[in-house]
Coordinates of C-alpha atoms in Angstrom, one line a residue:
X1 CA 117.0 100.7 120.5
X2 CA 118.1 100.2 123.6
X3 CA 116.5 96.8 124.1
X4 CA 118.1 95.7 121.1
X5 CA 121.3 96.8 121.9
X6 CA 121.1 95.1 125.0
X7 CA 119.9 92.0 123.2
X8 CA 122.9 91.9 121.1
X9 CA 125.4 92.3 123.9
X10 CA 123.9 89.4 125.7
X11 CA 124.1 87.3 122.3
X12 CA 128.0 88.2 122.4
X13 CA 128.3 87.2 125.9
X14 CA 126.4 84.0 125.4
X15 CA 128.6 83.2 122.1
X16 CA 131.9 83.9 124.1
X17 CA 130.9 81.7 126.9
X18 CA 130.4 79.0 124.3
X19 CA 133.8 79.5 122.9
X20 CA 135.5 79.8 126.2
X21 CA 133.8 76.1 127.0
X22 CA 135.2 74.7 124.0
X23 CA 138.7 75.8 124.8
X24 CA 138.5 74.6 128.3
X25 CA 137.2 71.4 127.1
X26 CA 140.4 71.4 124.7
X27 CA 137.8 70.5 121.9
X28 CA 138.2 71.6 118.2
X29 CA 136.3 74.4 117.2
X30 CA 135.0 72.7 114.1
X31 CA 134.4 76.0 111.9
X32 CA 131.2 77.1 114.1
X33 CA 132.3 80.6 112.9
X34 CA 130.0 82.6 115.3
X35 CA 129.3 86.1 114.4
X36 CA 131.7 88.9 116.2
X37 CA 130.0 91.7 117.3
X38 CA 131.6 95.1 117.6
X39 CA 130.1 99.0 117.8
X40 CA 130.0 99.3 114.3
X41 CA 128.4 95.6 113.6
X42 CA 124.7 95.0 113.8
X43 CA 123.5 91.6 114.4
X44 CA 120.6 90.6 112.2
X45 CA 118.0 88.0 112.8
X46 CA 119.4 86.2 109.4
X47 CA 122.8 86.0 111.0
X48 CA 121.7 84.8 114.3
X49 CA 119.4 82.4 113.0
X50 CA 122.1 80.9 110.9
X51 CA 124.7 80.7 114.0
X52 CA 121.8 79.1 115.8
X53 CA 121.6 76.5 113.2
X54 CA 125.4 75.9 113.4
X55 CA 125.0 75.5 117.3
X56 CA 122.3 73.1 116.7
X57 CA 124.4 70.9 114.1
X58 CA 127.1 70.8 116.7
X59 CA 124.7 69.7 119.5
X60 CA 123.7 66.9 117.4
X61 CA 127.3 65.8 117.5
X62 CA 127.6 66.2 121.4
X63 CA 124.2 65.8 122.7
X64 CA 125.6 65.4 126.2
X65 CA 127.0 69.0 126.2
X66 CA 124.6 70.7 128.5
X67 CA 125.9 74.4 128.6
X68 CA 125.6 74.1 124.8
X69 CA 122.1 72.8 125.0
X70 CA 121.2 75.4 127.6
X71 CA 122.6 78.0 125.3
X72 CA 120.7 76.8 122.1
X73 CA 117.6 76.6 124.1
X74 CA 118.0 80.1 125.2
X75 CA 118.6 81.5 121.5
X76 CA 115.9 79.6 119.9
X77 CA 113.3 80.0 122.4
X78 CA 114.0 83.6 123.7
X79 CA 116.7 85.8 122.0
X80 CA 116.2 85.0 118.5
X81 CA 112.3 85.8 118.5
X82 CA 113.1 88.8 120.7
X83 CA 115.3 90.2 117.8
X84 CA 112.7 89.7 115.1
X85 CA 110.5 91.2 117.2
X86 CA 112.7 94.5 117.5
X87 CA 113.4 94.3 113.8
X88 CA 109.6 94.4 112.7
X89 CA 109.2 97.2 115.1
X90 CA 112.1 99.0 113.7
X91 CA 110.5 98.4 110.2
X92 CA 107.2 99.9 111.4
X93 CA 109.1 102.9 113.1
X94 CA 111.1 104.0 110.3
X95 CA 112.7 107.5 110.7
X96 CA 109.9 108.3 113.7
X97 CA 110.9 108.0 117.3
X98 CA 107.8 106.3 118.2
X99 CA 104.6 104.7 117.1
X100 CA 101.1 103.5 118.5
X101 CA 100.5 99.6 118.9
X102 CA 96.8 100.3 118.2
X103 CA 97.6 102.4 115.1
X104 CA 101.1 101.7 113.9
X105 CA 100.8 104.5 111.0
X106 CA 100.4 107.2 114.2
X107 CA 103.0 108.9 116.2
X108 CA 103.0 109.9 119.8
X109 CA 102.5 113.6 120.0
X110 CA 101.6 116.4 122.5
X111 CA 98.2 117.5 122.1
X112 CA 97.2 121.0 122.6
X113 CA 94.0 119.7 124.1
X114 CA 95.9 118.3 127.5
X115 CA 92.9 117.7 130.0
X116 CA 95.2 116.4 132.8
X117 CA 97.5 119.1 132.5
X118 CA 100.7 116.9 132.4
X119 CA 101.8 116.9 129.2
X120 CA 100.5 113.4 128.1
X121 CA 101.6 111.9 124.9
X122 CA 99.0 110.7 122.3
X123 CA 99.1 108.8 119.2
X124 CA 98.1 111.2 116.5
X125 CA 98.8 112.7 112.8
X126 CA 99.8 116.2 111.9
X127 CA 97.2 117.7 110.0
X128 CA 98.2 120.5 107.6
X129 CA 95.7 122.5 105.5
X130 CA 96.1 125.3 103.1
X131 CA 93.4 127.9 103.0
X132 CA 92.0 130.7 100.8
X133 CA 89.2 132.9 102.2
X134 CA 88.7 130.3 104.7
X135 CA 88.0 127.4 102.1
X136 CA 90.3 124.4 102.2
X137 CA 92.1 124.0 99.2
X138 CA 94.7 121.4 100.1
X139 CA 95.5 119.2 103.1
X140 CA 98.2 116.4 103.7
X141 CA 98.9 114.4 106.9
X142 CA 102.1 113.8 108.6
X143 CA 103.6 111.3 111.0
X144 CA 106.0 114.1 112.7
X145 CA 104.9 116.2 115.4
X146 CA 106.9 119.4 114.5
X147 CA 105.6 121.8 111.3
X148 CA 109.2 122.6 110.0
X149 CA 109.5 119.6 107.6
X150 CA 105.9 119.4 106.8
X151 CA 105.8 122.6 104.5
X152 CA 107.9 121.0 101.5
X153 CA 105.5 117.8 101.1
X154 CA 102.5 120.0 101.9
X155 CA 103.2 122.5 99.0
X156 CA 104.1 119.3 96.8
X157 CA 100.9 117.8 97.3
X158 CA 98.9 120.9 96.8
X159 CA 100.9 121.5 93.5
X160 CA 100.3 117.9 92.3
X161 CA 96.2 118.3 93.1
X162 CA 95.9 121.8 91.8
X163 CA 98.4 122.0 88.9
X164 CA 99.8 125.1 90.2
X165 CA 100.9 127.1 93.0
X166 CA 99.8 130.2 94.6
X167 CA 102.6 133.2 94.1
X168 CA 102.8 133.9 98.1
X169 CA 102.9 131.4 100.6
X170 CA 102.0 132.8 104.2
X171 CA 103.0 130.6 107.2
X172 CA 103.8 130.9 111.1
X173 CA 107.0 131.0 112.8
X174 CA 106.9 127.1 113.1
X175 CA 107.5 126.5 109.5
X176 CA 110.5 129.1 109.4
X177 CA 113.9 127.5 108.6
X178 CA 116.7 128.0 105.9
X179 CA 115.7 124.6 104.3
X180 CA 112.4 125.7 103.7
X181 CA 113.1 129.4 102.6
X182 CA 115.5 127.5 100.3
X183 CA 112.7 125.3 99.0
X184 CA 110.4 128.0 98.4
X185 CA 113.2 130.3 96.6
X186 CA 113.7 127.2 94.2
X187 CA 110.0 127.0 93.3
X188 CA 109.8 130.9 92.8
X189 CA 107.4 131.4 95.4
X190 CA 107.3 134.4 97.9
X191 CA 107.7 133.5 101.2
X192 CA 106.1 135.2 103.9
X193 CA 107.0 133.3 106.7
X194 CA 108.2 134.3 110.1
X195 CA 111.2 132.6 111.5
X196 CA 111.5 131.6 115.1
X197 CA 112.8 134.7 116.7
X198 CA 111.1 137.4 114.6
X199 CA 108.5 138.5 117.4
X200 CA 111.3 138.3 119.9
X201 CA 113.6 140.9 118.0
X202 CA 111.2 143.4 118.6
X203 CA 111.3 143.5 122.3
X204 CA 113.6 145.8 123.9
X205 CA 115.4 142.7 126.1
X206 CA 116.5 141.2 122.6
X207 CA 117.6 144.6 120.9
X208 CA 119.8 145.5 124.1
X209 CA 121.2 141.8 124.2
X210 CA 125.0 142.3 123.5
X211 CA 125.5 138.8 122.7
X212 CA 122.9 138.5 119.8
X213 CA 124.9 138.6 116.4
X214 CA 121.7 140.0 115.0
X215 CA 122.4 143.4 116.8
X216 CA 125.8 143.4 115.2
X217 CA 127.5 145.0 112.2
X218 CA 128.4 142.9 109.2
X219 CA 131.0 144.1 106.5
X220 CA 130.1 142.0 103.3
X221 CA 133.0 143.4 101.2
X222 CA 135.7 142.4 104.0
X223 CA 133.8 139.3 105.7
X224 CA 134.1 140.7 108.9
X225 CA 131.6 141.1 112.2
X226 CA 131.9 144.1 114.6
X227 CA 130.3 143.5 117.9
X228 CA 128.7 146.2 119.9
X229 CA 131.9 146.8 122.1
X230 CA 133.4 147.4 118.5
X231 CA 135.6 144.6 118.4
X232 CA 136.3 143.0 114.8
X233 CA 135.3 139.2 114.2
X234 CA 137.3 138.1 111.7
X235 CA 136.6 134.7 109.3
X236 CA 138.6 131.6 110.0
X237 CA 137.0 128.8 108.3
X238 CA 133.9 127.0 107.0
X239 CA 132.0 124.0 107.9
X240 CA 129.1 121.9 106.5
X241 CA 126.3 120.3 108.2
X242 CA 123.0 118.5 107.1
X243 CA 119.8 118.4 108.6
X244 CA 117.8 115.0 109.3
X245 CA 116.4 115.3 105.8
X246 CA 119.4 115.8 104.0
X247 CA 119.6 119.2 103.4
X248 CA 123.4 121.0 103.4
X249 CA 124.0 124.0 105.4
X250 CA 127.1 125.9 105.3
X251 CA 128.5 127.5 108.5
X252 CA 131.1 130.3 108.6
X253 CA 133.0 130.7 111.8
X254 CA 134.5 134.0 112.9
X255 CA 136.9 134.9 115.7
X256 CA 137.5 138.1 117.7
X257 CA 140.8 139.3 117.3
X258 CA 141.0 140.4 121.0
X259 CA 138.4 140.4 123.6
X260 CA 140.9 141.3 126.2
X261 CA 140.1 144.2 128.3
X262 CA 136.6 144.4 126.7
X263 CA 134.0 145.9 128.8
X264 CA 131.2 144.0 127.4
X265 CA 132.9 140.3 127.9
X266 CA 129.9 139.3 129.4
X267 CA 128.5 138.7 125.7
X268 CA 129.9 134.8 126.3
X269 CA 130.6 132.7 129.2
X270 CA 133.3 130.9 127.0
X271 CA 137.1 131.5 127.7
X272 CA 139.2 133.4 125.4
X273 CA 138.0 135.6 122.6
X274 CA 134.5 135.2 121.2
X275 CA 133.7 132.8 118.5
X276 CA 130.3 132.8 116.2
X277 CA 129.0 130.3 113.7
X278 CA 126.9 131.9 111.1
X279 CA 124.7 130.8 107.8
X280 CA 125.1 133.6 105.9
X281 CA 122.3 132.3 103.5
X282 CA 120.0 132.1 106.5
X283 CA 120.8 135.4 107.4
X284 CA 119.9 136.7 104.1
X285 CA 116.5 135.0 104.1
X286 CA 115.8 136.3 107.6
X287 CA 116.3 139.6 106.2
X288 CA 114.3 139.3 103.3
X289 CA 111.4 138.1 105.3
X290 CA 111.9 140.8 107.8
X291 CA 111.6 143.5 105.0
X292 CA 108.5 141.8 103.8
X293 CA 106.7 141.4 107.1
X294 CA 107.3 145.1 107.8
X295 CA 105.8 146.4 104.5
X296 CA 102.1 147.5 104.5
X297 CA 101.1 144.7 102.1
X298 CA 103.1 142.0 103.9
X299 CA 101.4 143.4 107.3
X300 CA 98.3 142.8 106.0
X301 CA 98.7 139.4 104.5
X302 CA 100.4 138.3 108.0
X303 CA 97.5 139.6 109.8
X304 CA 95.0 137.9 107.3
X305 CA 96.8 134.7 108.0
X306 CA 95.8 134.8 111.7
X307 CA 92.3 134.4 110.8
X308 CA 92.6 131.8 107.8
X309 CA 93.6 128.2 109.1
X310 CA 92.9 129.2 112.7
X311 CA 89.5 129.9 112.0
X312 CA 89.0 126.6 109.9
X313 CA 90.5 124.5 112.6
X314 CA 88.4 126.5 115.1
X315 CA 85.1 125.6 113.0
X316 CA 85.9 121.9 112.9
X317 CA 87.1 121.2 116.3
X318 CA 84.7 123.6 118.2
X319 CA 81.6 124.4 116.0
X320 CA 81.3 120.6 114.5
X321 CA 83.0 118.7 117.7
X322 CA 85.6 116.9 115.4
X323 CA 88.3 116.0 117.9
X324 CA 89.4 112.6 117.2
X325 CA 89.7 110.7 114.0
X326 CA 87.7 107.4 113.9
X327 CA 89.6 105.5 111.7
X328 CA 93.0 104.1 111.9
X329 CA 95.7 103.8 109.4
X330 CA 97.3 106.9 107.4
X331 CA 95.5 106.0 104.1
X332 CA 92.1 105.9 105.9
X333 CA 92.8 108.9 108.2
X334 CA 93.7 110.8 105.0
X335 CA 90.3 109.9 103.6
X336 CA 88.5 110.9 107.0
X337 CA 90.4 114.4 106.4
X338 CA 89.5 114.7 103.0
X339 CA 85.5 114.1 103.5
X340 CA 86.0 116.6 106.5
X341 CA 87.5 119.4 104.3
X342 CA 84.7 118.6 101.5
X343 CA 81.9 119.2 104.2
X344 CA 83.4 122.3 105.4
X345 CA 83.8 123.8 102.0
X346 CA 80.1 122.6 101.3
X347 CA 78.7 124.2 104.4
X348 CA 80.8 127.1 103.9
X349 CA 79.7 127.6 100.2
X350 CA 76.0 127.3 101.6
X351 CA 76.5 129.8 104.3
X352 CA 77.9 132.4 101.9
X353 CA 74.9 132.0 99.3
X354 CA 72.4 132.2 102.3
X355 CA 73.6 135.3 103.3
X356 CA 74.1 136.5 99.9
X357 CA 70.0 135.6 99.3
X358 CA 69.2 137.5 102.3
X359 CA 71.1 140.6 101.2
X360 CA 69.2 140.5 98.1
X361 CA 66.1 140.1 99.9
X362 CA 66.4 143.3 101.7

C-alpha cells in the first residue's frame, strides 16, 4: 500500500532525527534500539509500539526534552494508529486489490450494466454457475473480477455438492488458460474450453500475420521453429515462471539463426535476430481444444453452451429483475444465490410440467 510505505518512510525519518538530536547533545544512546527500516524490512505496529514505549521511558528520564516529547506525541497520536489501521485493512484485503467499506467481502469490479457509460467500479461478487438443460446444478461466488481463476474452485465445489463431475466441461474463452487446461486434464475431464485467441485465429488478418507463431511450423524431432520466411529458430534455454496462484509454467526460448536480409523482418521491431518464448504444453492444449471444437460434436456442444448459462442469467436478471444483492457479506450473499438458484429451478420445472400437461390435453 502506498500510504503504508509513506508512513514507514516518515517514521524512519523521525527516528533518524531523534538519534541525530541525541548525538548533537552529546548524550549516551542508552540502548533505545530503534528499528532501522530498509527496502526489505516492513515496520509492524508491534515493532513500532515497542519503540514508542522505549521513547516514552526515555522521556520520563528527560521530561524537558521538547523534540523527543513532540516525536512521541506524533508517534502515539498519529503514526501508530494509522499503521494499525493500514494493517487491519491489509488483513481484510488479502490477495485482492480492493474491498468495499460497506461490505468488506465485496471487491470493486466493472459491471456490464454501466448506465453512466464511464466504466464505473462498483463493489460486487463474481457469480459462477453450472447448468444442464438450463437447470442450475451448481454455483459459487468469488471475490475476483476475472473468470480465469474461478474455474478450479467452482468445479471443486460442484464436485463436493454432487459427488461427481460431468465428463465434459464446456466454458467460454474467459476460462481458457494453461493452468485450467492442466487442472481439467488431471481430473480426467474433457475440456471444451475456448482460449483467448480462438475466434481471432479464424480471421484473415490473423492467418496472414507473419509475426504469429501459431502460423509457423514446429519440428518436434529437432525442436525447432520455422517462420514464414523460412528462417529457422533453434532452442536456446528454458525458463520457469509461476502464476498468481503458484502454478508453474515452463517456457522454452528460441532464437533465429539469422534474420539478416530477411524480406519479412517486419515480424518484429526488436533489433537483431527474432526471439520467441513458447510454452509447448500450452500449445498442445490449444491444439487439442482446436480439434475438438472443429469436430461436429464439439461444435454442437459449443453452440449449446451459448443458450445455457447465458439464458439462465438473462431470466434471473431481466425476467425476474434481480440485479443486485440484498444482503452483505460472502456467507449471506452465497445463501442468497442459493435461494435464487432454487427458485429458478422450481419455476423451470413448473413451466416444463405445465407445458407437458398442455401437450397431453391436445
